[in-house]
Amino acid sequence: MGDSALKSLPPPQLSDRVNLTQGGRSSASRLRWLVACVLGLAWFLCSSSRTWNFSHFKIDPFYANITGQTNICASPYGPVVSHSGYIGLRGDTESTPKRSFFWYFEAEHDAVNAPIILTIGGGPGTTEHFNLIALDHPVGVGASYGAKVNNSRDAAIDVYDFLQKFFVVFPHLAQNRFILSGGSYGGMYVPHIATVIHEHNTALAAGKGLAGAIHINLESMMVSNPISDATSHYTWLLQTRCYNHDVYNASTCAEMFKLLPTCLDSIRLAQETPGWLVERRAAAHNICIPLQGGDTHGTTLDDVRVKASILATVPDAN
């Protein structure tokens, strides 16, 4: 079945039963997912479709194209069950789509009651006792496609919209504990998402929430190696690379510290501008980004204890 054959779900009555079935994906989406995950090829070659039935819609109907898998990621406890596909977000239509791609892995132990981790690029390291939702976020990243937003707040609102619809598709998870996870620029994304969820939960408790929305049982959030403030990031970047770990040598540090005041001034100018005009943000980025590009003389930034020359001498495990 091709994408052209898929249609948005019709408005259901509460007594109706609505089926979500597997649909095709474009070759471009497949290619993007293959780049993101080498298991993607096995997924498309070996997948088996599943159908979900549910009878209680409390929000407006929405596009959903989801398939279930049980034949990847072998585990000593048996097949790992996963579900992946697209959910249409607010404003989504066939002519102007706006769709988030996700891959949901069920916990290997007590999946019905296990906490849920939503990860936005990065971590966690173990998920045996957790349900894991990997989300391509924001729209325009990875296999998520359609109308884009230009700020983290609106992107967070899209995630809230996604979650409300995800819990329509998987209602048995709606009351489970919920954890947000991200790395690097996730330090920007995750706090915004947590804030939006908290604001909507508060509004729901006061009887002022969105029609049909449910409380999301947000328990915690975690971010690894986050960037959350540009001024702090660039200030401590040089501190780390020049003094804490000797990533840059003395001449590189001297050169970079000359650039730092101009970088910080450009960030402050952009921050003081109402709405952070795109042009000033772009200018600040272009001024500051060279601070990250100094010669590391073989030091690997993923593990500053290791030199690239050492990695090159490690024998192939095969």
Coordinates of C-alpha atoms in Angstrom, one line a residue:
M1 CA 0.0 0.0 0.0
G2 CA 1.5 3.4 -0.9
D3 CA 1.2 6.6 0.9
S4 CA -1.2 7.9 -1.7
A5 CA -3.7 5.3 -0.5
L6 CA -3.6 6.5 3.1
K7 CA -6.2 8.9 4.3
S8 CA -6.8 10.8 7.6
L9 CA -9.0 8.8 10.0
P10 CA -12.7 9.6 9.6
P11 CA -14.6 11.3 12.4
P12 CA -15.6 8.3 14.7
Q13 CA -18.6 8.0 17.0
L14 CA -17.7 6.8 20.5
S15 CA -19.2 3.4 19.7
D16 CA -17.2 3.0 16.5
R17 CA -14.1 0.8 16.3
V18 CA -11.2 2.4 14.4
N19 CA -8.5 0.4 12.8
L20 CA -4.9 1.7 12.2
T21 CA -3.1 -0.4 9.7
Q22 CA 0.3 -0.5 8.1
G23 CA 0.9 1.8 5.2
G24 CA 3.8 2.3 2.8
R25 CA 6.7 4.8 3.3
S26 CA 8.4 6.8 0.7
S27 CA 11.9 5.8 -0.4
A28 CA 13.3 9.1 0.9
S29 CA 11.9 8.3 4.4
R30 CA 13.4 4.8 4.2
L31 CA 16.8 6.3 3.2
R32 CA 16.8 8.7 6.1
W33 CA 15.9 6.0 8.6
L34 CA 18.6 3.7 7.3
V35 CA 21.2 6.5 7.9
A36 CA 19.8 6.9 11.5
C37 CA 19.6 3.2 12.3
V38 CA 21.3 0.3 10.5
L39 CA 18.6 -2.0 11.8
G40 CA 16.2 -0.2 9.5
L41 CA 16.9 -2.5 6.6
A42 CA 16.1 -5.6 8.5
W43 CA 12.9 -3.9 9.7
F44 CA 11.6 -3.2 6.3
L45 CA 12.6 -6.6 4.9
C46 CA 11.3 -8.7 7.7
S47 CA 8.5 -6.7 9.3
S48 CA 5.0 -8.0 9.9
S49 CA 2.0 -5.6 10.1
R50 CA -0.3 -5.4 13.0
T51 CA -3.7 -3.7 13.6
W52 CA -4.8 -1.9 16.7
N53 CA -8.4 -1.6 17.7
F54 CA -9.7 0.9 20.1
S55 CA -13.1 2.4 20.7
H56 CA -12.8 5.7 22.7
F57 CA -11.7 8.8 20.9
K58 CA -11.7 11.9 23.0
I59 CA -9.7 14.2 20.7
D60 CA -10.2 15.1 17.0
P61 CA -9.3 12.3 14.5
F62 CA -5.8 12.3 13.3
Y63 CA -3.5 10.6 10.8
A64 CA -1.7 7.5 12.0
N65 CA 0.4 5.0 10.1
I66 CA 2.0 2.5 12.5
T67 CA 3.4 -1.0 12.1
G68 CA 4.4 -3.6 14.8
Q69 CA 7.6 -5.6 14.9
T70 CA 8.6 -8.7 16.8
N71 CA 11.6 -9.9 14.8
I72 CA 14.4 -7.5 15.7
C73 CA 16.7 -6.9 18.6
A74 CA 16.8 -10.4 20.0
S75 CA 16.7 -10.7 23.8
P76 CA 17.3 -13.6 26.2
Y77 CA 13.8 -12.9 27.5
G78 CA 12.2 -13.5 24.0
P79 CA 11.3 -11.2 21.1
V80 CA 11.4 -7.5 21.7
V81 CA 8.2 -6.0 20.6
S82 CA 8.3 -2.6 18.9
H83 CA 5.9 -0.3 17.1
S84 CA 6.9 2.4 14.7
G85 CA 5.4 4.9 12.3
Y86 CA 3.9 8.3 11.9
I87 CA 1.4 10.4 13.9
G88 CA -0.1 13.5 12.3
L89 CA 0.3 16.7 14.4
R90 CA -2.0 19.8 14.7
G91 CA -2.4 21.4 11.2
D92 CA -1.6 18.1 9.4
T93 CA -3.5 17.5 6.1
E94 CA -2.8 15.4 3.1
S95 CA -1.7 18.4 1.0
T96 CA 0.3 20.1 3.8
P97 CA 1.5 17.2 6.1
K98 CA 3.0 17.6 9.5
R99 CA 4.0 14.2 10.8
S100 CA 6.3 12.9 13.6
F101 CA 8.1 9.6 13.2
F102 CA 8.6 7.5 16.3
W103 CA 9.8 4.0 17.3
Y104 CA 8.4 2.6 20.5
F105 CA 10.0 -0.4 22.2
E106 CA 8.1 -2.2 24.8
A107 CA 9.8 -3.0 28.1
E108 CA 11.0 -6.6 28.4
H109 CA 9.5 -6.8 31.9
D110 CA 5.9 -5.8 32.7
A111 CA 5.6 -3.5 29.8
V112 CA 2.0 -2.6 30.7
N113 CA 3.1 -0.9 33.9
A114 CA 6.7 0.0 33.2
P115 CA 7.7 3.7 33.1
I116 CA 7.9 5.4 29.7
I117 CA 11.1 7.2 28.5
L118 CA 10.7 9.6 25.6
T119 CA 14.2 10.2 24.1
I120 CA 15.0 13.1 21.9
G121 CA 18.4 12.1 20.5
G122 CA 20.7 10.6 23.1
G123 CA 20.5 8.0 25.8
P124 CA 19.4 6.2 27.8
G125 CA 21.9 3.3 28.1
T126 CA 19.6 0.6 29.4
T127 CA 15.8 0.2 28.8
E128 CA 15.1 -3.4 29.9
H129 CA 12.6 -2.3 32.6
F130 CA 11.3 0.8 30.7
N131 CA 9.2 1.4 27.7
L132 CA 11.2 3.5 25.2
I133 CA 9.8 6.0 22.7
A134 CA 12.5 7.4 20.3
L135 CA 11.1 10.5 18.6
D136 CA 12.6 12.3 15.6
H137 CA 12.2 15.8 16.9
P138 CA 11.4 18.5 15.8
V139 CA 9.5 18.0 12.6
G140 CA 12.1 18.2 9.8
V141 CA 14.6 16.1 11.7
G142 CA 15.2 12.5 10.7
A143 CA 12.1 10.9 9.2
S144 CA 9.6 13.4 10.7
Y145 CA 8.4 15.7 7.9
G146 CA 6.1 18.5 7.0
A147 CA 5.6 22.1 8.3
K148 CA 8.4 23.2 10.6
V149 CA 8.5 25.5 13.6
N150 CA 11.3 27.9 14.4
N151 CA 11.6 27.9 18.2
S152 CA 11.9 25.3 21.0
R153 CA 8.6 26.4 22.6
D154 CA 6.5 25.6 19.6
A155 CA 8.5 22.4 19.0
A156 CA 7.6 21.4 22.6
I157 CA 3.9 22.1 21.9
D158 CA 4.2 19.7 19.0
V159 CA 5.6 17.0 21.3
Y160 CA 2.6 17.5 23.7
D161 CA 0.3 17.1 20.7
F162 CA 2.1 13.9 19.7
L163 CA 1.9 12.5 23.2
Q164 CA -1.8 13.1 23.5
K165 CA -2.3 11.2 20.2
F166 CA 0.2 8.5 21.1
F167 CA -1.8 7.7 24.2
V168 CA -5.0 7.4 22.1
V169 CA -3.2 4.7 20.1
F170 CA -1.7 3.1 23.2
P171 CA -4.3 3.9 25.9
H172 CA -2.9 1.2 28.3
L173 CA 0.2 3.4 28.8
A174 CA -1.6 6.7 29.5
Q175 CA -1.2 6.5 33.3
N176 CA 2.4 5.2 33.4
R177 CA 5.2 7.2 34.9
F178 CA 6.7 9.4 32.1
I179 CA 10.4 10.5 31.8
L180 CA 12.0 12.9 29.3
S181 CA 15.5 12.2 28.0
G182 CA 17.9 14.0 25.7
G183 CA 21.5 14.9 25.0
S184 CA 23.5 17.8 23.7
Y185 CA 20.9 20.3 22.2
G186 CA 18.3 18.3 24.1
G187 CA 19.4 20.6 26.9
M188 CA 17.2 23.2 25.0
Y189 CA 14.4 20.8 23.9
V190 CA 13.8 18.8 27.1
P191 CA 13.1 21.6 29.6
H192 CA 10.7 23.3 27.1
I193 CA 8.8 20.0 26.7
A194 CA 8.7 19.4 30.4
T195 CA 7.4 23.0 30.9
V196 CA 4.6 22.6 28.3
I197 CA 3.5 19.3 29.8
H198 CA 3.5 20.8 33.3
E199 CA 1.5 23.8 32.2
H200 CA -1.1 21.7 30.5
N201 CA -1.3 19.3 33.5
T202 CA -1.9 22.4 35.7
A203 CA -4.6 23.7 33.4
L204 CA -6.3 20.3 33.3
A205 CA -6.3 20.1 37.1
A206 CA -8.0 23.5 37.1
G207 CA -10.6 22.4 34.6
K208 CA -9.1 24.7 31.9
G209 CA -7.1 22.2 29.8
L210 CA -7.5 21.4 26.1
A211 CA -10.7 19.5 25.2
G212 CA -10.1 15.8 25.4
A213 CA -6.5 16.1 26.7
I214 CA -5.3 13.8 29.4
H215 CA -2.9 14.3 32.3
I216 CA 0.6 13.1 31.5
N217 CA 2.3 11.6 34.5
L218 CA 5.6 13.5 34.1
E219 CA 8.0 12.2 36.7
S220 CA 11.4 13.5 35.8
M221 CA 13.7 14.6 33.0
M222 CA 17.4 13.8 32.3
V223 CA 19.9 15.4 29.9
S224 CA 23.4 14.4 29.1
N225 CA 26.2 16.8 28.1
P226 CA 23.5 19.5 27.6
I227 CA 23.7 22.9 25.9
S228 CA 21.1 25.1 27.5
D229 CA 22.6 28.5 27.6
A230 CA 24.8 29.9 24.8
T231 CA 26.9 32.3 27.0
S232 CA 27.7 29.6 29.5
H233 CA 28.4 27.0 26.8
Y234 CA 31.1 29.0 25.0
T235 CA 32.6 30.4 28.2
W236 CA 33.1 27.0 29.7
L237 CA 33.9 25.3 26.4
L238 CA 37.3 27.0 26.4
Q239 CA 37.8 26.5 30.1
T240 CA 37.3 22.8 29.6
R241 CA 39.4 22.4 26.5
C242 CA 42.3 24.7 27.5
Y243 CA 42.6 24.1 31.3
N244 CA 40.6 21.0 32.4
H245 CA 41.7 18.6 29.8
D246 CA 44.3 20.2 27.5
V247 CA 42.3 19.4 24.4
Y248 CA 43.7 22.6 22.7
N249 CA 47.4 23.5 22.9
A250 CA 48.7 26.9 24.2
S251 CA 48.7 28.6 20.8
T252 CA 45.2 27.4 19.9
C253 CA 43.9 28.6 23.3
A254 CA 45.5 32.0 22.9
E255 CA 43.9 32.4 19.5
M256 CA 40.5 31.2 20.7
F257 CA 40.4 33.4 23.8
K258 CA 40.9 36.4 21.5
L259 CA 37.6 35.5 19.8
L260 CA 35.6 34.9 23.0
P261 CA 34.7 38.5 24.0
T262 CA 33.3 39.2 20.5
C263 CA 31.4 35.9 20.6
L264 CA 29.8 36.7 24.0
D265 CA 28.9 40.3 23.0
S266 CA 27.2 38.9 19.9
I267 CA 25.1 36.5 22.0
R268 CA 24.1 39.3 24.4
L269 CA 23.1 41.5 21.5
A270 CA 20.9 38.7 20.1
Q271 CA 19.4 38.0 23.5
E272 CA 18.5 41.6 24.1
T273 CA 16.6 41.8 20.8
P274 CA 12.9 41.1 21.3
G275 CA 12.2 37.8 19.7
W276 CA 15.9 37.1 19.0
L277 CA 15.8 38.3 15.4
V278 CA 17.0 35.4 13.2
E279 CA 19.7 37.6 11.6
R280 CA 21.3 38.4 14.9
R281 CA 21.1 34.8 16.1
A282 CA 22.7 33.6 12.9
A283 CA 25.4 36.3 13.2
A284 CA 26.2 35.2 16.8
H285 CA 26.4 31.6 15.7
N286 CA 28.8 32.4 12.9
I287 CA 31.0 34.4 15.2
C288 CA 31.1 31.7 18.0
I289 CA 31.2 28.5 16.1
P290 CA 34.9 28.7 15.3
L291 CA 35.6 28.3 19.1
Q292 CA 34.5 24.7 18.7
G293 CA 36.7 24.0 15.7
G294 CA 40.2 24.3 17.1
D295 CA 42.9 21.7 16.4
T296 CA 42.5 19.0 19.0
H297 CA 45.8 17.4 18.0
G298 CA 44.3 13.9 18.0
T299 CA 42.2 14.2 21.1
T300 CA 38.8 12.6 20.6
L301 CA 36.0 14.9 22.0
D302 CA 33.8 11.9 22.8
D303 CA 36.5 10.7 25.3
V304 CA 39.2 13.3 26.0
R305 CA 41.3 10.6 27.6
V306 CA 41.9 9.0 24.2
K307 CA 44.0 10.1 21.3
A308 CA 43.0 9.2 17.8
S309 CA 46.4 7.6 17.1
I310 CA 45.6 5.2 19.9
L311 CA 42.2 4.3 18.5
A312 CA 43.8 3.6 15.1
T313 CA 46.0 0.9 16.7
V314 CA 43.2 -1.0 18.4
P315 CA 42.9 -4.3 16.7
D316 CA 39.6 -5.2 14.9
A317 CA 37.5 -7.3 17.2
N318 CA 36.5 -9.4 14.2

